[in-house]
Each structure stands twice: as C-alpha cells, then as structure tokens.
PDB file of C-alpha atoms in Angstrom:
ATOM      1  CA  SER A   4      94.628 152.519 113.826  1.00 73.00           C
ATOM      2  CA  THR A   5      97.654 150.393 113.128  1.00 80.00           C
ATOM      3  CA  TRP A   6      99.467 147.277 113.875  1.00 89.00           C
ATOM      4  CA  GLU A   7      98.857 147.784 117.820  1.00 93.00           C
ATOM      5  CA  LEU A   8      95.413 146.781 117.148  1.00 93.00           C
ATOM      6  CA  SER A   9      94.379 146.566 113.494  1.00 92.00           C
ATOM      7  CA  ILE A  10      90.654 144.409 114.282  1.00 93.00           C
ATOM      8  CA  VAL A  11      88.863 147.586 114.798  1.00 94.00           C
ATOM      9  CA  PRO A  12      88.304 150.745 111.661  1.00 91.00           C
ATOM     10  CA  ALA A  13      89.544 153.593 114.552  1.00 92.00           C
ATOM     11  CA  ILE A  14      90.716 153.173 118.097  1.00 95.00           C
ATOM     12  CA  PRO A  15      88.951 155.340 120.551  1.00 96.00           C
ATOM     13  CA  ALA A  16      91.938 156.961 122.081  1.00 96.00           C
ATOM     14  CA  LEU A  17      90.840 160.226 120.995  1.00 97.00           C
ATOM     15  CA  ASP A  18      93.079 162.009 123.663  1.00 97.00           C
ATOM     16  CA  LEU A  19      96.350 160.745 122.180  1.00 95.00           C
ATOM     17  CA  VAL A  20      95.574 161.957 118.816  1.00 93.00           C
ATOM     18  CA  ALA A  21      94.377 164.909 120.355  1.00 94.00           C
ATOM     19  CA  GLN A  22      97.455 165.743 121.625  1.00 93.00           C
ATOM     20  CA  HIS A  23      99.299 164.633 118.880  1.00 91.00           C
ATOM     21  CA  ALA A  24      97.417 167.108 116.930  1.00 90.00           C
ATOM     22  CA  GLU A  25      97.624 169.907 119.267  1.00 90.00           C
ATOM     23  CA  ASN A  26     101.740 169.226 119.636  1.00 89.00           C
ATOM     24  CA  LEU A  27     101.998 169.382 115.585  1.00 89.00           C
ATOM     25  CA  SER A  28      99.822 172.665 115.492  1.00 86.00           C
ATOM     26  CA  GLN A  29     102.827 174.317 117.413  1.00 86.00           C
ATOM     27  CA  GLN A  30     105.318 173.512 114.961  1.00 88.00           C
ATOM     28  CA  ASP A  31     105.781 174.738 111.577  1.00 88.00           C
ATOM     29  CA  VAL A  32     104.190 171.509 110.000  1.00 85.00           C
ATOM     30  CA  ASN A  33     102.498 172.036 106.599  1.00 83.00           C
ATOM     31  CA  GLY A  34     101.444 168.154 105.828  1.00 84.00           C
ATOM     32  CA  VAL A  35     100.926 165.052 107.459  1.00 83.00           C
ATOM     33  CA  MET A  36     101.128 161.388 106.679  1.00 81.00           C
ATOM     34  CA  LEU A  37      97.924 160.107 108.170  1.00 76.00           C
ATOM     35  CA  SER A  38      97.792 156.064 107.082  1.00 72.00           C
ATOM     36  CA  TRP A  39     100.604 153.631 106.157  1.00 71.00           C
ATOM     37  CA  SER A  40      99.354 150.419 104.616  1.00 67.00           C
ATOM     38  CA  LEU A  41      96.018 149.940 107.052  1.00 71.00           C
ATOM     39  CA  GLY A  42      94.329 152.384 109.172  1.00 62.00           C
ATOM     40  CA  GLY A  43      92.774 155.491 108.066  1.00 64.00           C
ATOM     41  CA  TYR A  44      89.424 154.494 107.775  1.00 79.00           C
ATOM     42  CA  PRO A  45      86.600 157.772 108.183  1.00 82.00           C
ATOM     43  CA  SER A  46      86.022 158.126 111.536  1.00 88.00           C
ATOM     44  CA  GLU A  47      86.039 160.445 114.326  1.00 91.00           C
ATOM     45  CA  ASN A  48      89.908 159.958 114.962  1.00 91.00           C
ATOM     46  CA  LEU A  49      90.631 161.720 111.319  1.00 89.00           C
ATOM     47  CA  LYS A  50      87.659 164.133 112.055  1.00 91.00           C
ATOM     48  CA  LEU A  51      89.269 165.535 115.325  1.00 92.00           C
ATOM     49  CA  PHE A  52      92.812 165.898 113.442  1.00 87.00           C
ATOM     50  CA  GLN A  53      91.174 167.733 110.491  1.00 86.00           C
ATOM     51  CA  SER A  54      89.381 170.153 112.564  1.00 86.00           C
ATOM     52  CA  PHE A  55      92.575 171.467 114.560  1.00 84.00           C
ATOM     53  CA  ASN A  56      93.513 174.731 114.037  1.00 81.00           C
ATOM     54  CA  ARG A  57      96.844 176.487 115.227  1.00 75.00           C
ATOM     55  CA  GLY A  58      96.637 177.601 118.889  1.00 76.00           C
ATOM     56  CA  GLU A  59      93.761 175.351 119.789  1.00 82.00           C
ATOM     57  CA  ARG A  60      93.503 173.249 122.853  1.00 87.00           C
ATOM     58  CA  ALA A  61      92.785 169.492 123.191  1.00 91.00           C
ATOM     59  CA  ASP A  62      90.342 169.741 125.487  1.00 92.00           C
ATOM     60  CA  ASN A  63      88.116 172.239 123.502  1.00 92.00           C
ATOM     61  CA  VAL A  64      88.279 170.513 120.477  1.00 93.00           C
ATOM     62  CA  LEU A  65      87.464 167.014 121.765  1.00 96.00           C
ATOM     63  CA  ASN A  66      84.240 168.301 123.575  1.00 96.00           C
ATOM     64  CA  ASP A  67      83.270 169.750 120.272  1.00 96.00           C
ATOM     65  CA  LEU A  68      83.679 166.797 118.229  1.00 96.00           C
ATOM     66  CA  ALA A  69      81.804 164.694 121.088  1.00 97.00           C
ATOM     67  CA  THR A  70      78.823 167.074 120.766  1.00 97.00           C
ATOM     68  CA  SER A  71      78.504 167.264 117.469  1.00 96.00           C
ATOM     69  CA  GLU A  72      79.060 163.463 116.749  1.00 97.00           C
ATOM     70  CA  TYR A  73      77.009 162.158 119.834  1.00 98.00           C
ATOM     71  CA  GLY A  74      74.875 164.934 120.784  1.00 98.00           C
ATOM     72  CA  THR A  75      75.018 167.248 124.069  1.00 97.00           C
ATOM     73  CA  GLU A  76      73.107 164.342 126.385  1.00 97.00           C
ATOM     74  CA  VAL A  77      76.375 162.054 126.256  1.00 98.00           C
ATOM     75  CA  ALA A  78      79.167 164.545 125.552  1.00 98.00           C
ATOM     76  CA  THR A  79      80.361 164.696 128.647  1.00 98.00           C
ATOM     77  CA  LEU A  80      80.259 160.544 129.009  1.00 98.00           C
ATOM     78  CA  VAL A  81      81.984 160.235 125.372  1.00 98.00           C
ATOM     79  CA  CYS A  82      84.727 162.438 126.544  1.00 98.00           C
ATOM     80  CA  ASP A  83      85.497 160.607 129.667  1.00 98.00           C
ATOM     81  CA  ALA A  84      85.372 157.347 127.744  1.00 98.00           C
ATOM     82  CA  TRP A  85      87.779 158.724 125.427  1.00 98.00           C
ATOM     83  CA  ARG A  86      90.307 159.668 128.213  1.00 98.00           C
ATOM     84  CA  VAL A  87      90.159 156.538 130.208  1.00 98.00           C
ATOM     85  CA  CYS A  88      90.501 154.342 126.837  1.00 98.00           C
ATOM     86  CA  SER A  89      93.406 156.953 126.252  1.00 98.00           C
ATOM     87  CA  ASP A  90      95.673 156.756 129.298  1.00 98.00           C
ATOM     88  CA  SER A  91      95.133 153.296 129.299  1.00 97.00           C
ATOM     89  CA  PHE A  92      96.447 152.472 125.666  1.00 97.00           C
ATOM     90  CA  LYS A  93      99.771 154.311 127.122  1.00 97.00           C
ATOM     91  CA  GLU A  94     100.549 150.898 128.742  1.00 98.00           C
ATOM     92  CA  TYR A  95     100.152 149.120 125.347  1.00 98.00           C
ATOM     93  CA  PRO A  96     103.653 147.062 125.803  1.00 98.00           C
ATOM     94  CA  TYR A  97     105.022 148.426 122.416  1.00 97.00           C
ATOM     95  CA  HIS A  98     107.569 146.888 120.117  1.00 97.00           C
ATOM     96  CA  ASN A  99     107.835 145.868 116.591  1.00 96.00           C
ATOM     97  CA  GLY A 100     107.948 142.204 117.555  1.00 97.00           C
ATOM     98  CA  VAL A 101     104.610 142.568 120.024  1.00 98.00           C
ATOM     99  CA  VAL A 102     102.506 144.587 117.054  1.00 96.00           C
ATOM    100  CA  TYR A 103     103.386 142.227 114.181  1.00 96.00           C
ATOM    101  CA  PHE A 104     103.704 138.719 115.959  1.00 98.00           C
ATOM    102  CA  GLY A 105     101.675 139.198 118.892  1.00 98.00           C
ATOM    103  CA  PRO A 106      98.071 137.426 119.124  1.00 98.00           C
ATOM    104  CA  GLN A 107      95.864 140.843 119.839  1.00 97.00           C
ATOM    105  CA  HIS A 108      94.804 140.915 116.024  1.00 96.00           C
ATOM    106  CA  MET A 109      93.432 137.193 116.247  1.00 97.00           C
ATOM    107  CA  GLY A 110      92.117 137.546 119.664  1.00 97.00           C
ATOM    108  CA  PRO A 111      89.994 135.268 121.330  1.00 98.00           C
ATOM    109  CA  SER A 112      89.512 133.456 117.824  1.00 98.00           C
ATOM    110  CA  ASN A 113      93.203 131.662 118.649  1.00 98.00           C
ATOM    111  CA  PRO A 114      92.721 128.361 119.952  1.00 98.00           C
ATOM    112  CA  LEU A 115      94.505 127.266 123.037  1.00 98.00           C
ATOM    113  CA  LEU A 116      96.368 124.475 122.802  1.00 98.00           C
ATOM    114  CA  VAL A 117      97.384 121.802 125.345  1.00 98.00           C
ATOM    115  CA  LYS A 118     100.811 121.106 123.831  1.00 97.00           C
ATOM    116  CA  PRO A 119     103.165 123.188 122.182  1.00 98.00           C
ATOM    117  CA  SER A 120     102.564 123.293 118.491  1.00 98.00           C
ATOM    118  CA  GLY A 121     106.249 124.192 117.683  1.00 97.00           C
ATOM    119  CA  PHE A 122     105.211 126.437 114.957  1.00 98.00           C
ATOM    120  CA  SER A 123     106.226 130.349 115.137  1.00 98.00           C
ATOM    121  CA  SER A 124     104.160 133.517 114.732  1.00 98.00           C
ATOM    122  CA  THR A 125     103.968 134.599 111.424  1.00 96.00           C
ATOM    123  CA  MET A 126     103.529 138.704 110.600  1.00 94.00           C
ATOM    124  CA  VAL A 127     100.092 139.839 111.589  1.00 90.00           C
ATOM    125  CA  GLY A 128      98.712 136.239 110.573  1.00 89.00           C
ATOM    126  CA  GLN A 129      98.644 133.202 112.898  1.00 95.00           C
ATOM    127  CA  PRO A 130     100.308 133.856 116.121  1.00 98.00           C
ATOM    128  CA  HIS A 131      99.880 130.142 117.173  1.00 98.00           C
ATOM    129  CA  ASP A 132     101.175 129.511 120.682  1.00 98.00           C
ATOM    130  CA  ASP A 133     104.730 131.252 119.933  1.00 98.00           C
ATOM    131  CA  ILE A 134     104.714 133.157 123.139  1.00 98.00           C
ATOM    132  CA  ARG A 135     108.532 133.850 122.826  1.00 98.00           C
ATOM    133  CA  LYS A 136     107.711 135.974 119.617  1.00 98.00           C
ATOM    134  CA  TRP A 137     104.514 137.841 120.967  1.00 98.00           C
ATOM    135  CA  ARG A 138     106.446 138.993 123.648  1.00 98.00           C
ATOM    136  CA  ALA A 139     109.608 140.495 121.969  1.00 98.00           C
ATOM    137  CA  VAL A 140     111.730 142.196 124.276  1.00 98.00           C
ATOM    138  CA  TYR A 141     109.272 141.720 127.259  1.00 98.00           C
ATOM    139  CA  PRO A 142     109.421 139.213 130.103  1.00 98.00           C
ATOM    140  CA  ALA A 143     106.386 137.188 130.019  1.00 98.00           C
ATOM    141  CA  ASN A 144     104.850 138.165 133.391  1.00 98.00           C
ATOM    142  CA  ILE A 145     105.299 141.972 132.275  1.00 98.00           C
ATOM    143  CA  TRP A 146     103.893 141.548 128.662  1.00 98.00           C
ATOM    144  CA  ILE A 147     100.803 139.716 130.238  1.00 98.00           C
ATOM    145  CA  GLN A 148     100.291 142.639 133.285  1.00 98.00           C
ATOM    146  CA  GLN A 149     100.653 145.488 130.529  1.00 98.00           C
ATOM    147  CA  MET A 150      98.279 144.064 127.845  1.00 98.00           C
ATOM    148  CA  GLU A 151      95.804 143.636 131.035  1.00 98.00           C
ATOM    149  CA  ARG A 152      96.663 147.147 131.967  1.00 98.00           C
ATOM    150  CA  ALA A 153      95.798 148.293 128.565  1.00 98.00           C
ATOM    151  CA  ALA A 154      92.352 146.392 128.536  1.00 98.00           C
ATOM    152  CA  THR A 155      91.643 147.947 131.776  1.00 97.00           C
ATOM    153  CA  GLY A 156      90.635 151.439 130.851  1.00 95.00           C
ATOM    154  CA  PHE A 157      88.647 150.443 127.516  1.00 98.00           C
ATOM    155  CA  ALA A 158      86.767 148.321 130.156  1.00 98.00           C
ATOM    156  CA  LYS A 159      86.064 151.243 131.869  1.00 98.00           C
ATOM    157  CA  GLY A 160      85.465 153.285 128.766  1.00 98.00           C
ATOM    158  CA  VAL A 161      83.070 150.619 127.708  1.00 98.00           C
ATOM    159  CA  GLU A 162      81.180 151.007 131.174  1.00 98.00           C
ATOM    160  CA  LEU A 163      80.819 154.662 130.648  1.00 98.00           C
ATOM    161  CA  LEU A 164      79.470 154.501 126.666  1.00 98.00           C
ATOM    162  CA  MET A 165      77.028 151.927 128.236  1.00 98.00           C
ATOM    163  CA  LEU A 166      75.791 154.456 130.243  1.00 98.00           C
ATOM    164  CA  ALA A 167      75.734 157.033 127.249  1.00 98.00           C
ATOM    165  CA  ARG A 168      73.405 154.553 125.604  1.00 97.00           C
ATOM    166  CA  GLU A 169      70.703 154.739 128.218  1.00 97.00           C
ATOM    167  CA  VAL A 170      70.472 158.860 127.587  1.00 97.00           C
ATOM    168  CA  VAL A 171      71.443 159.683 124.162  1.00 98.00           C
ATOM    169  CA  ASN A 172      69.090 160.852 121.747  1.00 98.00           C
ATOM    170  CA  GLU A 173      67.969 158.844 119.004  1.00 97.00           C
ATOM    171  CA  GLN A 174      69.838 160.598 115.895  1.00 97.00           C
ATOM    172  CA  TYR A 175      72.899 159.757 117.441  1.00 98.00           C
ATOM    173  CA  SER A 176      72.147 156.112 118.741  1.00 97.00           C
ATOM    174  CA  ALA A 177      73.854 154.579 116.149  1.00 97.00           C
ATOM    175  CA  GLN A 178      77.132 156.502 115.826  1.00 96.00           C
ATOM    176  CA  LEU A 179      77.325 155.409 119.734  1.00 98.00           C
ATOM    177  CA  GLU A 180      76.647 151.974 119.227  1.00 97.00           C
ATOM    178  CA  SER A 181      79.419 152.103 116.611  1.00 96.00           C
ATOM    179  CA  LEU A 182      81.731 153.806 119.285  1.00 97.00           C
ATOM    180  CA  TYR A 183      80.857 151.366 122.023  1.00 98.00           C
ATOM    181  CA  ARG A 184      81.410 148.231 119.915  1.00 98.00           C
ATOM    182  CA  ARG A 185      84.681 149.523 118.942  1.00 97.00           C
ATOM    183  CA  ALA A 186      85.861 149.912 122.235  1.00 98.00           C
ATOM    184  CA  GLU A 187      84.504 146.991 123.472  1.00 98.00           C
ATOM    185  CA  ALA A 188      86.472 144.962 120.603  1.00 98.00           C
ATOM    186  CA  VAL A 189      89.769 146.758 121.988  1.00 98.00           C
ATOM    187  CA  ARG A 190      88.991 145.674 125.292  1.00 98.00           C
ATOM    188  CA  ILE A 191      88.116 141.937 124.295  1.00 98.00           C
ATOM    189  CA  HIS A 192      90.966 141.631 122.028  1.00 98.00           C
ATOM    190  CA  LEU A 193      93.622 143.068 124.907  1.00 98.00           C
ATOM    191  CA  GLN A 194      92.320 141.143 127.498  1.00 98.00           C
ATOM    192  CA  SER A 195      92.425 137.817 125.677  1.00 98.00           C
ATOM    193  CA  ALA A 196      96.057 138.320 124.532  1.00 98.00           C
ATOM    194  CA  ALA A 197      96.531 138.634 128.360  1.00 98.00           C
ATOM    195  CA  GLU A 198      94.306 135.631 129.181  1.00 98.00           C
ATOM    196  CA  GLN A 199      96.779 133.586 126.364  1.00 98.00           C
ATOM    197  CA  GLY A 200      99.825 134.605 127.497  1.00 98.00           C
ATOM    198  CA  ARG A 201      98.997 133.380 130.786  1.00 98.00           C
ATOM    199  CA  PHE A 202      97.884 130.020 129.626  1.00 98.00           C
ATOM    200  CA  VAL A 203     100.694 129.621 127.234  1.00 98.00           C
ATOM    201  CA  ASP A 204     103.210 130.445 129.900  1.00 98.00           C
ATOM    202  CA  ALA A 205     101.664 128.570 132.494  1.00 98.00           C
ATOM    203  CA  ARG A 206     101.314 125.564 129.970  1.00 98.00           C
ATOM    204  CA  ASP A 207     105.500 125.547 129.180  1.00 98.00           C
ATOM    205  CA  ASN A 208     106.214 125.796 132.737  1.00 98.00           C
ATOM    206  CA  TYR A 209     103.533 122.670 133.453  1.00 98.00           C
ATOM    207  CA  TYR A 210     105.755 120.620 130.976  1.00 97.00           C
ATOM    208  CA  PHE A 211     109.036 121.803 132.899  1.00 96.00           C
ATOM    209  CA  ALA A 212     108.199 121.692 136.404  1.00 96.00           C
ATOM    210  CA  ARG A 213     110.023 119.560 138.502  1.00 94.00           C
ATOM    211  CA  ASN A 214     107.562 119.649 141.855  1.00 96.00           C
ATOM    212  CA  SER A 215     103.923 118.972 142.327  1.00 97.00           C
ATOM    213  CA  ALA A 216     103.342 122.218 143.777  1.00 97.00           C
ATOM    214  CA  THR A 217     104.802 124.119 140.673  1.00 97.00           C
ATOM    215  CA  ARG A 218     102.565 121.828 138.797  1.00 98.00           C
ATOM    216  CA  SER A 219      99.295 122.750 140.895  1.00 98.00           C
ATOM    217  CA  GLU A 220      99.964 126.187 140.543  1.00 98.00           C
ATOM    218  CA  CYS A 221     100.407 125.887 136.455  1.00 98.00           C
ATOM    219  CA  ILE A 222      97.034 124.024 136.490  1.00 98.00           C
ATOM    220  CA  LYS A 223      95.323 126.489 138.173  1.00 98.00           C
ATOM    221  CA  ILE A 224      96.830 129.376 136.332  1.00 98.00           C
ATOM    222  CA  MET A 225      95.274 127.637 133.022  1.00 98.00           C
ATOM    223  CA  ARG A 226      91.901 126.714 134.662  1.00 98.00           C
ATOM    224  CA  GLU A 227      91.304 130.674 135.609  1.00 98.00           C
ATOM    225  CA  ALA A 228      92.641 131.505 131.860  1.00 98.00           C
ATOM    226  CA  CYS A 229      90.092 128.866 130.134  1.00 98.00           C
ATOM    227  CA  ALA A 230      87.419 130.403 131.714  1.00 98.00           C
ATOM    228  CA  ALA A 231      88.254 133.769 131.072  1.00 98.00           C
ATOM    229  CA  GLU A 232      88.944 133.394 127.355  1.00 98.00           C
ATOM    230  CA  LYS A 233      85.717 131.507 127.275  1.00 98.00           C
ATOM    231  CA  LYS A 234      83.763 134.760 128.356  1.00 98.00           C
ATOM    232  CA  LEU A 235      85.552 136.869 125.990  1.00 98.00           C
ATOM    233  CA  ILE A 236      84.700 134.596 123.292  1.00 98.00           C
ATOM    234  CA  ILE A 237      81.111 135.352 124.193  1.00 98.00           C
ATOM    235  CA  ASP A 238      81.746 138.785 124.388  1.00 98.00           C
ATOM    236  CA  ALA A 239      83.520 139.099 120.893  1.00 98.00           C
ATOM    237  CA  MET A 240      80.359 137.031 119.446  1.00 98.00           C
ATOM    238  CA  GLN A 241      77.867 139.597 120.431  1.00 97.00           C
ATOM    239  CA  VAL A 242      80.015 142.212 118.765  1.00 97.00           C
ATOM    240  CA  VAL A 243      81.288 140.938 115.417  1.00 97.00           C
ATOM    241  CA  THR A 244      77.833 139.440 114.441  1.00 97.00           C
ATOM    242  CA  ARG A 245      76.551 143.210 114.984  1.00 96.00           C
ATOM    243  CA  ASP A 246      79.278 144.573 113.260  1.00 96.00           C
ATOM    244  CA  SER A 247      80.939 143.422 110.450  1.00 94.00           C
ATOM    245  CA  SER A 248      84.031 145.926 110.420  1.00 93.00           C
ATOM    246  CA  ILE A 249      85.486 144.339 113.543  1.00 95.00           C
ATOM    247  CA  GLY A 250      88.001 141.758 112.882  1.00 94.00           C
ATOM    248  CA  TYR A 251      88.204 143.126 109.310  1.00 92.00           C
ATOM    249  CA  GLU A 252      91.602 145.227 108.002  1.00 88.00           C
ATOM    250  CA  SER A 253      92.079 145.790 104.544  1.00 83.00           C
ATOM    251  CA  SER A 254      95.272 144.347 103.681  1.00 82.00           C
ATOM    252  CA  ASN A 255      94.453 141.203 105.389  1.00 84.00           C
ATOM    253  CA  HIS A 256      90.758 140.863 104.992  1.00 89.00           C
ATOM    254  CA  TYR A 257      89.319 139.021 108.099  1.00 95.00           C
ATOM    255  CA  PHE A 258      91.440 137.770 110.798  1.00 95.00           C
ATOM    256  CA  TYR A 259      88.736 135.449 111.421  1.00 96.00           C
ATOM    257  CA  LEU A 260      85.050 135.035 111.486  1.00 96.00           C
ATOM    258  CA  PRO A 261      82.351 133.992 113.613  1.00 97.00           C
ATOM    259  CA  ILE A 262      82.767 130.341 113.032  1.00 97.00           C
ATOM    260  CA  ASP A 263      86.491 130.624 114.155  1.00 98.00           C
ATOM    261  CA  LEU A 264      85.172 132.004 117.607  1.00 98.00           C
ATOM    262  CA  LEU A 265      83.433 128.485 117.829  1.00 98.00           C
ATOM    263  CA  GLU A 266      86.395 126.668 116.921  1.00 98.00           C
ATOM    264  CA  ALA A 267      88.128 128.297 119.746  1.00 98.00           C
ATOM    265  CA  TYR A 268      85.655 127.722 121.945  1.00 98.00           C
ATOM    266  CA  ILE A 269      85.723 124.122 121.388  1.00 98.00           C
ATOM    267  CA  SER A 270      89.532 124.300 121.998  1.00 98.00           C
ATOM    268  CA  ILE A 271      89.243 125.415 125.269  1.00 98.00           C
ATOM    269  CA  LEU A 272      86.658 122.841 126.067  1.00 98.00           C
ATOM    270  CA  HIS A 273      89.278 120.216 125.330  1.00 98.00           C
ATOM    271  CA  ALA A 274      91.900 122.011 127.431  1.00 98.00           C
ATOM    272  CA  GLU A 275      89.494 122.109 130.421  1.00 98.00           C
ATOM    273  CA  ARG A 276      89.004 118.478 129.669  1.00 98.00           C
ATOM    274  CA  TRP A 277      93.038 117.891 129.647  1.00 98.00           C
ATOM    275  CA  LEU A 278      93.168 119.924 132.999  1.00 98.00           C
ATOM    276  CA  GLU A 279      90.815 118.070 134.679  1.00 98.00           C
ATOM    277  CA  SER A 280      92.549 114.625 133.814  1.00 97.00           C
ATOM    278  CA  LEU A 281      96.165 115.741 135.160  1.00 94.00           C
TER     279      LEU A 281
END
C-alpha cells in the first residue's frame, strides 16, 4: 500500500497486484522496486508477487495463494472478495494532490467543523477541512462520487469475508480475521472521505447560499453526512481497538488513536446541535 491509503499494512486488492505481476512476467525484467518510503509490509500481497513465474496466469496464482493462506473451505470467497475490492479500487480518484492532501488517511478521526477553519491541508498530515486541496483537479461532486465508488467494492468484500468467517477452518481464522479488518478499515476510510467531502462542500455552499431552498438542501446533506460519519466512527472503533496495525504508517507512526475517534464523534454532536439551530 502507498499514499492512496496508508493506514493498513496492505490493501487487499490482490487482483491488481496479480495483474501487474503477470504483465511484468511477460517482459524482460530482472528486478522490481516493491516499496517506497512506506508500504512493503510482509503480507499476502508480497507473497503473491514473489510467487509468480514467467508465463503463469494470475487466476491460478490467486487461487493457490487463497488456499494456502486461508484454507480450501474459504478460498473461493476470499478470491471473490479480492476481486470486488480490486475492481472498486480502480475507481479511486488518483492524483498526487489527492493522495498527499486528502482526508482518507485520517479517515473518521478528522473532526467535522461547522465553520471554515481557514487551515490548509498538510502533506499526509492534517487534512483539516480544506476540500479544495483534497479534491485536487476533480470537481467536488466527482471527487466525492469516486471516493464512494472506491468504498463500495470494499463493502462488498467485507460482506464476503464475513461469510468466510463462518466456515473457515480454525487454523486459518486469525489470518482471515486480519484480512477482514484490513478490508473493513479501507471501506471505512474511503467512505469517510466521501462523507466529509459532502459535509464540507454543503457547509461552504450553505454560507454562500442566497436563498432558503438552497440552504435547506445544504442542511439536509450535512445532517445525512453527520449520521453516516457517526456510524463510521463506531465501526472504526471496533477495528482499531482490535488491531493496532490499523491507522499506523511507518514514517508517520499513528495517524490517530481511539481517543481521536471519540473527539471526532463529539465534533459531530456539536455539528448536529448547530444544524438544529438553523
């Protein structure tokens, strides 16, 4: 994983890794740089890449890896989860500005502010409420749409992995649980970025609105974003309190701790009171 989303040890989009490895295996390549200043955590992603031989097909390698890592009982479900996560991750609104300045790394720990802070997003640091830098070259509605599309496949992947948890052989349950938590963390962070984008965009439009109909629509969008973000914070708390690798990246250390999620939840309660007063 890299700056697209750095808060998990490895992003479970293995079909994309496999396709890249298959493409390279057909070329005259004798070396590959597999990490930059982050990523490269020991994972099935690296195992997949290392297991490729020239001329092998991605589907075969993926199935073999799923079987060896998670057992024959759930190999098909795991492969299906990897596929939907990979297809969804193609929708990520890639741009250097997005990956460096977007809110996806802080995720639901980034508080919702009822008034523009005036602060600029910092490089893979504090995103604040700087949606102009979050979205880079994308219009706000397109950036929000693409973040949500990227999250959707991981939600489907999580559902498949939940089914796998019910039938997995006990000897593989710990590995499967780790995969489940990583997929869930990616879902939460991408969806949270979309909800924060909705809130901040509607909030800014509210302050510039010249008629009551526009203001009412902005209030509706903000209320919906608040409700969704509260649920995401609760979901995130379930993940990070069970897996200390979530939210951590080796060059920045922890983007947030559980107490930061609580603070963000309080900020939403404040935002909801403000919305009720309008």
